[in-house]
């Protein structure tokens, strides 16, 4: 019998089924990659729009926060109307930036959107035109009053005066491969000076709360205090300034425990006519171990022997003259003589001493100055100090009168001992159980009581030796200031007494070479608190996780500058020059630096000097914001604002060319005359190149003058040091 042989294979139907299944699988895989690519592009474009929007909002905030700034007064509320235009897409306002109590073209700001190019403009009436952001398709302003109620736009004159908060909403949009990407960002700004009455210096009325207790002697007795209208005005003003107050009648003065109560100053009340104390009270007052401010001339003469022949004068207080010009009680009082009371308050009674005994020092006096205004005995011994203060009608005080009163109080407060160095409160640990991704405790105190291990090596340091120096960027609100001192420490403070401001010193540190498995990182900070500094939750050291890191395009400290090579060039016209200095302690700088000035003293015409940094921007994408950090010191150089004719002036800017006459973009005036001669200060300049990023740009430092800089505060010129150019690496291809 023959064996049958069966041959197996795929039928046509089976083949069609397999091909169909494979087609479905490949289609699914293809759709997965397409969706992934689309999601990647979406996320990248949205991140770029968000970064651009954040930078634009920061620049707008830095401008709008100044609205209404008028530091030295001289304006009534009717005269000072800083908000000029307030519509849904335009905001115009004034700020007295130079602080001269008058308005110039550069004190005006106009913020609006150029819809043809999708960029924001900040302009003034002096020719300044600052470009803010890119790909901004719409801007919307909303305005709120002091109670948070929205005001109807466009605002009329009454509503413009009521503006206290400004809300900005930006819509950003970009197109890529036919897709439209859009994001909306919003912030609210509260200009600190809007709504402040500008007939006085607003900074004076917002001192930090003094930690002091004051006794005020008032009418009445221990059963019922009945302060007069002027005593109430004094109490209200002292309370407004933040002092702790104790009211005492005459019969309570002798029995009060001054030693253990923490009292710092005693005010003795003024009495019309003869002032007769209870038996024994005068003896008690003489030995009170704190300064006493005497408002009545009888007390000054009879109790403390400060003078004789006291008199009482009806009518307004005359002008007071500064007898000792530099005495602390005259701080912030510009006029000499000055009025303590508002003009002609009417019906007031003024007391004063006609004759001064020897040993009584006259600090401020009436015109003529033979009679007392503010006088003192035992000035050098605060516990025995007695001050005759002759203006007791506090209801009628002028702004200069309030300054005088406040200064007299501060002068009599005891000096506080400097606080100890700050102790380590929180430290940062990055130790994990193993390599790979782990969760970090942001504040974790596991660093062996804060003592670094014996094999610890400094990675980064601040201005000192060892490791790599950290690169810092400084930001301050108006009236704030960060100064790098001669001992290479940072000092953060206000330029004058006033409300709280924000100072930020920021440094980005690259930790990519280190792992959580084998490396433990320490942050050590030494700090010193000022005498009147109140520490709160906004003070301290903070760690921030950035969406991207900051890349350094150029860093130049001039220590090893090879002249004519590298990324820095120097240009000058017939008389312009530059000099690279070795460390010059006499110029308040102990590292190498560069000076721009004239090579011929008294040259005519003025010389133009340039320091030009070549920046490779070929790897940057559009919208990249570039920041230049630098140090500057002035040598009696006058202010020369940017002039496009010949690119003259003292300024920093950028250009697409490196010639001395090439067009300068976004110039920012350096205003060297605004700063103390020979003192090094840190500055930041930020700009955004055009939508199509060029392959190279040039950062320009310019000086204009006709004299040689021969010392830190002699002749003319500007010095520069420690220049870094930074960019967020999210804009690097």
Coordinates of N, CA and C in Angstrom, one line a residue, residues 147-290:
X147 N -9.8 98.6 48.5 CA -10.6 97.5 49.1 C -10.7 96.3 48.2
X148 N -10.0 96.3 47.1 CA -9.9 95.1 46.2 C -11.1 95.1 45.2
X149 N -11.8 96.2 45.0 CA -12.9 96.3 44.0 C -12.4 96.7 42.7
X150 N -12.8 96.0 41.6 CA -12.4 96.3 40.3 C -13.0 97.6 39.9
X151 N -12.2 98.4 39.2 CA -12.6 99.7 38.7 C -12.9 99.6 37.2
X152 N -14.0 100.3 36.7 CA -14.4 100.2 35.3 C -13.4 100.9 34.4
X153 N -13.1 100.2 33.3 CA -12.2 100.8 32.3 C -12.9 101.4 31.1
X154 N -12.3 102.4 30.5 CA -11.1 103.1 30.9 C -11.4 104.0 32.1
X155 N -10.5 104.1 33.0 CA -10.7 104.8 34.3 C -10.8 106.3 34.1
X156 N -11.7 106.9 34.8 CA -11.8 108.4 34.8 C -10.8 108.9 35.8
X157 N -10.7 110.3 35.9 CA -9.7 110.9 36.7 C -9.9 110.5 38.2
X158 N -11.1 110.4 38.7 CA -11.3 110.0 40.1 C -10.9 108.6 40.3
X159 N -11.2 107.7 39.4 CA -10.9 106.3 39.6 C -9.4 106.1 39.5
X160 N -8.7 106.9 38.6 CA -7.2 106.7 38.5 C -6.5 107.0 39.8
X161 N -7.1 108.0 40.5 CA -6.5 108.3 41.8 C -6.8 107.3 42.8
X162 N -7.8 106.4 42.6 CA -8.1 105.3 43.5 C -7.4 104.0 43.3
X163 N -6.6 104.0 42.2 CA -5.9 102.7 41.9 C -4.9 102.4 43.0
X164 N -4.9 101.1 43.5 CA -4.0 100.6 44.4 C -3.3 99.3 44.0
X165 N -4.0 98.6 43.1 CA -3.4 97.3 42.6 C -3.6 97.3 41.1
X166 N -2.6 96.7 40.4 CA -2.7 96.6 38.9 C -2.6 95.1 38.6
X167 N -3.6 94.5 37.9 CA -3.5 93.1 37.4 C -3.1 93.1 36.0
X168 N -2.1 92.3 35.6 CA -1.7 92.2 34.2 C -2.0 90.7 33.8
X169 N -2.6 90.6 32.6 CA -2.8 89.2 32.0 C -2.2 89.3 30.6
X170 N -1.3 88.3 30.4 CA -0.6 88.2 29.1 C -1.1 87.0 28.4
X171 N -1.4 87.1 27.1 CA -1.7 85.9 26.3 C -0.6 85.8 25.3
X172 N 0.1 84.6 25.3 CA 1.3 84.3 24.5 C 0.9 83.2 23.5
X173 N 1.3 83.4 22.2 CA 0.9 82.4 21.2 C 2.0 82.2 20.2
X174 N 2.2 81.0 19.8 CA 3.2 80.7 18.7 C 2.7 79.6 17.8
X175 N 3.2 79.6 16.6 CA 2.8 78.6 15.6 C 4.0 77.7 15.3
X176 N 3.8 76.4 15.2 CA 4.8 75.4 14.8 C 4.2 74.3 14.1
X177 N 4.7 74.1 12.8 CA 4.3 73.0 12.0 C 2.8 73.0 11.8
X178 N 2.2 74.2 11.7 CA 0.7 74.3 11.5 C -0.1 74.2 12.8
X179 N 0.5 74.0 13.9 CA -0.2 73.9 15.2 C 0.0 75.3 15.9
X180 N -1.1 75.7 16.6 CA -1.0 76.9 17.4 C -0.9 76.6 18.9
X181 N 0.1 77.2 19.5 CA 0.3 77.0 21.0 C 0.0 78.3 21.7
X182 N -0.7 78.2 22.8 CA -1.1 79.4 23.5 C -1.1 79.2 25.0
X183 N -0.7 80.2 25.7 CA -0.8 80.1 27.2 C -1.1 81.5 27.7
X184 N -1.7 81.6 28.9 CA -2.1 82.8 29.5 C -1.5 82.9 30.9
X185 N -0.8 84.0 31.2 CA -0.2 84.2 32.5 C -0.7 85.5 33.1
X186 N -0.7 85.6 34.4 CA -1.3 86.7 35.1 C -0.5 87.0 36.4
X187 N -0.5 88.2 36.8 CA 0.1 88.6 38.1 C -0.6 89.9 38.6
X188 N -0.4 90.2 39.8 CA -1.0 91.4 40.4 C 0.2 92.2 41.1
X189 N 0.3 93.5 40.9 CA 1.3 94.3 41.4 C 0.7 95.4 42.3
X190 N 1.3 95.6 43.4 CA 0.8 96.7 44.4 C 1.9 97.7 44.5
X191 N 1.9 98.8 43.7 CA 2.9 99.9 43.9 C 2.7 100.4 45.3
X192 N 3.9 100.4 46.0 CA 3.8 100.8 47.4 C 3.5 102.3 47.7
X193 N 3.7 103.1 46.6 CA 3.6 104.5 46.9 C 2.2 105.1 46.4
X194 N 1.4 104.3 45.7 CA 0.1 104.8 45.3 C -0.8 105.0 46.5
X195 N -1.4 106.2 46.6 CA -2.3 106.4 47.7 C -1.6 107.1 48.9
X196 N -0.2 107.2 48.8 CA 0.5 107.9 49.9 C 0.4 109.4 49.7
X197 N 0.1 110.1 50.8 CA 0.0 111.6 50.8 C 1.4 112.1 50.6
X198 N 1.7 112.9 49.5 CA 3.0 113.2 49.1 C 3.4 114.6 49.5
X199 N 2.8 115.2 50.5 CA 3.3 116.5 51.0 C 4.4 116.3 52.0
X200 N 4.8 115.0 52.3 CA 5.9 114.7 53.2 C 6.7 113.6 52.6
X201 N 7.8 113.2 53.2 CA 8.6 112.1 52.8 C 7.9 110.8 53.4
X202 N 7.3 110.0 52.5 CA 6.6 108.8 53.0 C 7.5 107.8 53.7
X203 N 8.8 107.8 53.4 CA 9.7 106.9 54.0 C 9.8 107.2 55.5
X204 N 9.7 108.4 55.9 CA 9.9 108.8 57.3 C 8.7 108.3 58.1
X205 N 7.6 108.1 57.5 CA 6.4 107.7 58.3 C 6.3 106.2 58.4
X206 N 7.2 105.4 57.9 CA 7.1 104.0 58.0 C 8.4 103.4 58.5
X207 N 8.9 103.9 59.7 CA 10.1 103.3 60.3 C 9.9 101.9 60.8
X208 N 10.9 101.1 60.9 CA 10.7 99.8 61.5 C 10.2 100.0 63.0
X209 N 9.3 99.1 63.5 CA 8.7 99.4 64.8 C 9.9 99.4 65.9
X210 N 10.1 100.5 66.6 CA 11.1 100.5 67.6 C 10.7 99.7 68.8
X211 N 11.7 98.9 69.3 CA 11.4 98.1 70.5 C 11.7 99.0 71.7
X212 N 10.8 99.9 72.1 CA 11.0 100.8 73.2 C 9.7 101.1 73.9
X213 N 9.8 101.4 75.2 CA 8.7 101.8 76.0 C 8.8 103.2 76.5
X214 N 7.7 104.0 76.4 CA 7.8 105.4 76.7 C 6.6 105.7 77.7
X215 N 7.0 106.4 78.8 CA 6.0 107.0 79.7 C 5.6 108.4 79.3
X216 N 4.3 108.6 79.2 CA 3.7 109.9 78.9 C 2.9 110.4 80.1
X217 N 3.3 111.5 80.6 CA 2.7 112.2 81.7 C 1.4 112.9 81.2
X218 N 0.2 112.5 81.7 CA -1.0 113.1 81.2 C -1.8 113.8 82.4
X219 N -2.8 114.5 82.0 CA -3.7 115.2 83.0 C -4.5 114.1 83.7
X220 N -5.1 114.5 84.9 CA -5.9 113.6 85.7 C -5.1 113.0 86.9
X221 N -5.7 112.0 87.4 CA -5.1 111.3 88.5 C -5.2 109.8 88.4
X222 N -4.8 109.0 89.4 CA -4.8 107.6 89.2 C -6.2 107.0 89.1
X223 N -7.2 107.7 89.5 CA -8.6 107.2 89.3 C -9.1 107.4 87.9
X224 N -8.6 108.5 87.2 CA -9.1 108.8 85.8 C -8.1 109.6 85.1
X225 N -7.6 109.1 84.0 CA -6.7 109.9 83.1 C -7.6 110.8 82.2
X226 N -7.2 112.1 82.1 CA -8.0 113.0 81.2 C -7.0 113.8 80.3
X227 N -6.4 113.1 79.4 CA -5.4 113.8 78.6 C -6.0 114.9 77.8
X228 N -5.2 115.9 77.6 CA -5.6 117.1 76.7 C -5.6 116.7 75.2
X229 N -6.1 117.5 74.4 CA -6.1 117.2 72.9 C -4.7 117.1 72.4
X230 N -3.7 117.9 73.0 CA -2.3 117.8 72.5 C -1.6 116.5 73.1
X231 N -2.0 116.1 74.3 CA -1.4 114.9 74.8 C -2.0 113.7 74.1
X232 N -3.2 113.7 73.7 CA -3.8 112.6 72.9 C -3.1 112.6 71.5
X233 N -2.8 113.8 70.9 CA -2.1 113.8 69.6 C -0.7 113.2 69.8
X234 N 0.0 113.5 70.9 CA 1.3 112.9 71.1 C 1.2 111.3 71.3
X235 N 0.2 110.9 72.1 CA 0.0 109.5 72.3 C -0.3 108.7 71.0
X236 N -1.1 109.3 70.2 CA -1.5 108.7 68.9 C -0.3 108.6 67.9
X237 N 0.5 109.7 67.9 CA 1.7 109.6 67.0 C 2.7 108.6 67.5
X238 N 3.0 108.5 68.8 CA 3.9 107.5 69.3 C 3.4 106.1 69.1
X239 N 2.1 105.9 69.2 CA 1.5 104.6 68.9 C 1.7 104.3 67.4
X240 N 1.5 105.3 66.5 CA 1.7 105.0 65.1 C 3.1 104.6 64.7
X241 N 4.0 105.2 65.5 CA 5.4 104.8 65.2 C 5.8 103.5 65.8
X242 N 4.9 102.9 66.6 CA 5.2 101.5 67.1 C 5.8 101.4 68.5
X243 N 5.8 102.5 69.3 CA 6.3 102.4 70.6 C 5.3 101.8 71.6
X244 N 5.8 101.2 72.6 CA 4.9 100.8 73.7 C 4.7 101.9 74.7
X245 N 3.5 102.2 75.1 CA 3.2 103.4 75.9 C 2.6 103.1 77.2
X246 N 3.0 104.0 78.2 CA 2.4 103.9 79.6 C 2.0 105.3 79.9
X247 N 0.7 105.5 80.3 CA 0.2 106.8 80.7 C 0.2 106.9 82.2
X248 N 0.8 108.0 82.7 CA 0.9 108.2 84.1 C 0.5 109.6 84.5
X249 N -0.4 109.7 85.5 CA -0.7 111.1 86.0 C 0.3 111.5 87.0
X250 N 0.2 112.8 87.5 CA 1.2 113.3 88.4 C 1.4 112.4 89.6
X251 N 0.3 111.9 90.2 CA 0.4 111.2 91.4 C 0.9 109.8 91.2
X252 N 1.0 109.3 89.9 CA 1.6 108.0 89.6 C 3.0 108.0 89.3
X253 N 3.6 109.2 89.0 CA 5.0 109.3 88.5 C 5.9 108.8 89.6
X254 N 5.7 109.2 90.9 CA 6.7 108.9 91.9 C 6.7 107.4 92.3
X255 N 5.6 106.7 92.2 CA 5.5 105.3 92.6 C 5.8 104.3 91.5
X256 N 6.0 104.8 90.3 CA 6.2 103.8 89.2 C 7.6 103.2 89.3
X257 N 7.7 101.9 89.0 CA 8.9 101.2 89.1 C 9.7 101.3 87.7
X258 N 10.5 102.4 87.6 CA 11.2 102.6 86.4 C 12.4 101.6 86.1
X259 N 12.9 101.0 87.2 CA 14.1 100.1 87.1 C 13.7 98.8 86.4
X260 N 12.6 98.2 86.8 CA 12.3 96.9 86.3 C 11.2 96.9 85.2
X261 N 10.7 98.0 84.9 CA 9.6 98.1 83.9 C 10.1 98.1 82.5
X262 N 11.4 98.4 82.3 CA 11.9 98.5 80.9 C 11.6 99.8 80.2
X263 N 11.3 100.9 81.0 CA 11.0 102.2 80.4 C 12.3 102.8 79.8
X264 N 12.2 103.4 78.6 CA 13.3 104.0 78.0 C 13.3 105.5 78.0
X265 N 12.1 106.1 78.0 CA 12.0 107.6 78.0 C 10.8 108.0 78.8
X266 N 10.9 109.2 79.4 CA 9.7 109.8 80.1 C 9.4 111.1 79.5
X267 N 8.1 111.4 79.1 CA 7.7 112.7 78.7 C 6.9 113.3 79.9
X268 N 7.4 114.5 80.4 CA 6.7 115.3 81.4 C 5.8 116.3 80.7
X269 N 4.6 116.4 81.1 CA 3.6 117.2 80.4 C 3.8 118.7 80.6
X270 N 3.2 119.5 79.7 CA 3.3 120.9 79.8 C 2.1 121.4 80.6
X271 N 2.3 122.4 81.5 CA 1.2 123.0 82.2 C 1.1 124.5 81.9
X272 N 0.0 125.1 81.7 CA -0.2 126.5 81.5 C -0.1 127.1 82.9
X273 N 0.8 128.1 83.0 CA 1.0 128.8 84.3 C 2.0 128.0 85.2
X274 N 2.0 128.3 86.5 CA 3.0 127.7 87.4 C 2.7 126.2 87.5
X275 N 3.7 125.4 87.6 CA 3.6 124.0 87.7 C 4.1 123.6 89.1
X276 N 3.2 123.2 89.9 CA 3.5 122.8 91.3 C 3.3 121.3 91.4
X277 N 4.4 120.6 91.7 CA 4.4 119.2 91.9 C 3.9 118.8 93.3
X278 N 3.5 117.6 93.4 CA 3.2 117.1 94.8 C 4.5 117.0 95.6
X279 N 4.4 117.1 96.9 CA 5.6 117.1 97.7 C 6.4 115.9 97.5
X280 N 7.7 116.1 97.3 CA 8.6 115.0 97.1 C 8.7 114.5 95.7
X281 N 7.8 114.9 94.8 CA 7.8 114.3 93.4 C 9.0 114.9 92.6
X282 N 9.4 116.1 92.9 CA 10.5 116.7 92.1 C 11.8 115.9 92.5
X283 N 12.0 115.5 93.7 CA 13.2 114.8 94.1 C 13.2 113.4 93.4
X284 N 12.0 112.8 93.3 CA 11.9 111.5 92.6 C 12.2 111.6 91.1
X285 N 11.8 112.7 90.5 CA 12.0 112.9 89.1 C 13.5 113.1 88.8
X286 N 14.2 113.7 89.7 CA 15.6 114.0 89.4 C 16.5 112.7 89.3
X287 N 16.0 111.6 90.0 CA 16.8 110.4 90.0 C 16.3 109.3 89.1
X288 N 15.3 109.6 88.3 CA 14.8 108.5 87.4 C 15.9 108.2 86.4
X289 N 16.3 106.9 86.3 CA 17.5 106.5 85.6 C 17.3 106.4 84.1
X290 N 16.5 107.2 83.4 CA 16.3 107.2 82.0 C 16.2 108.6 81.5

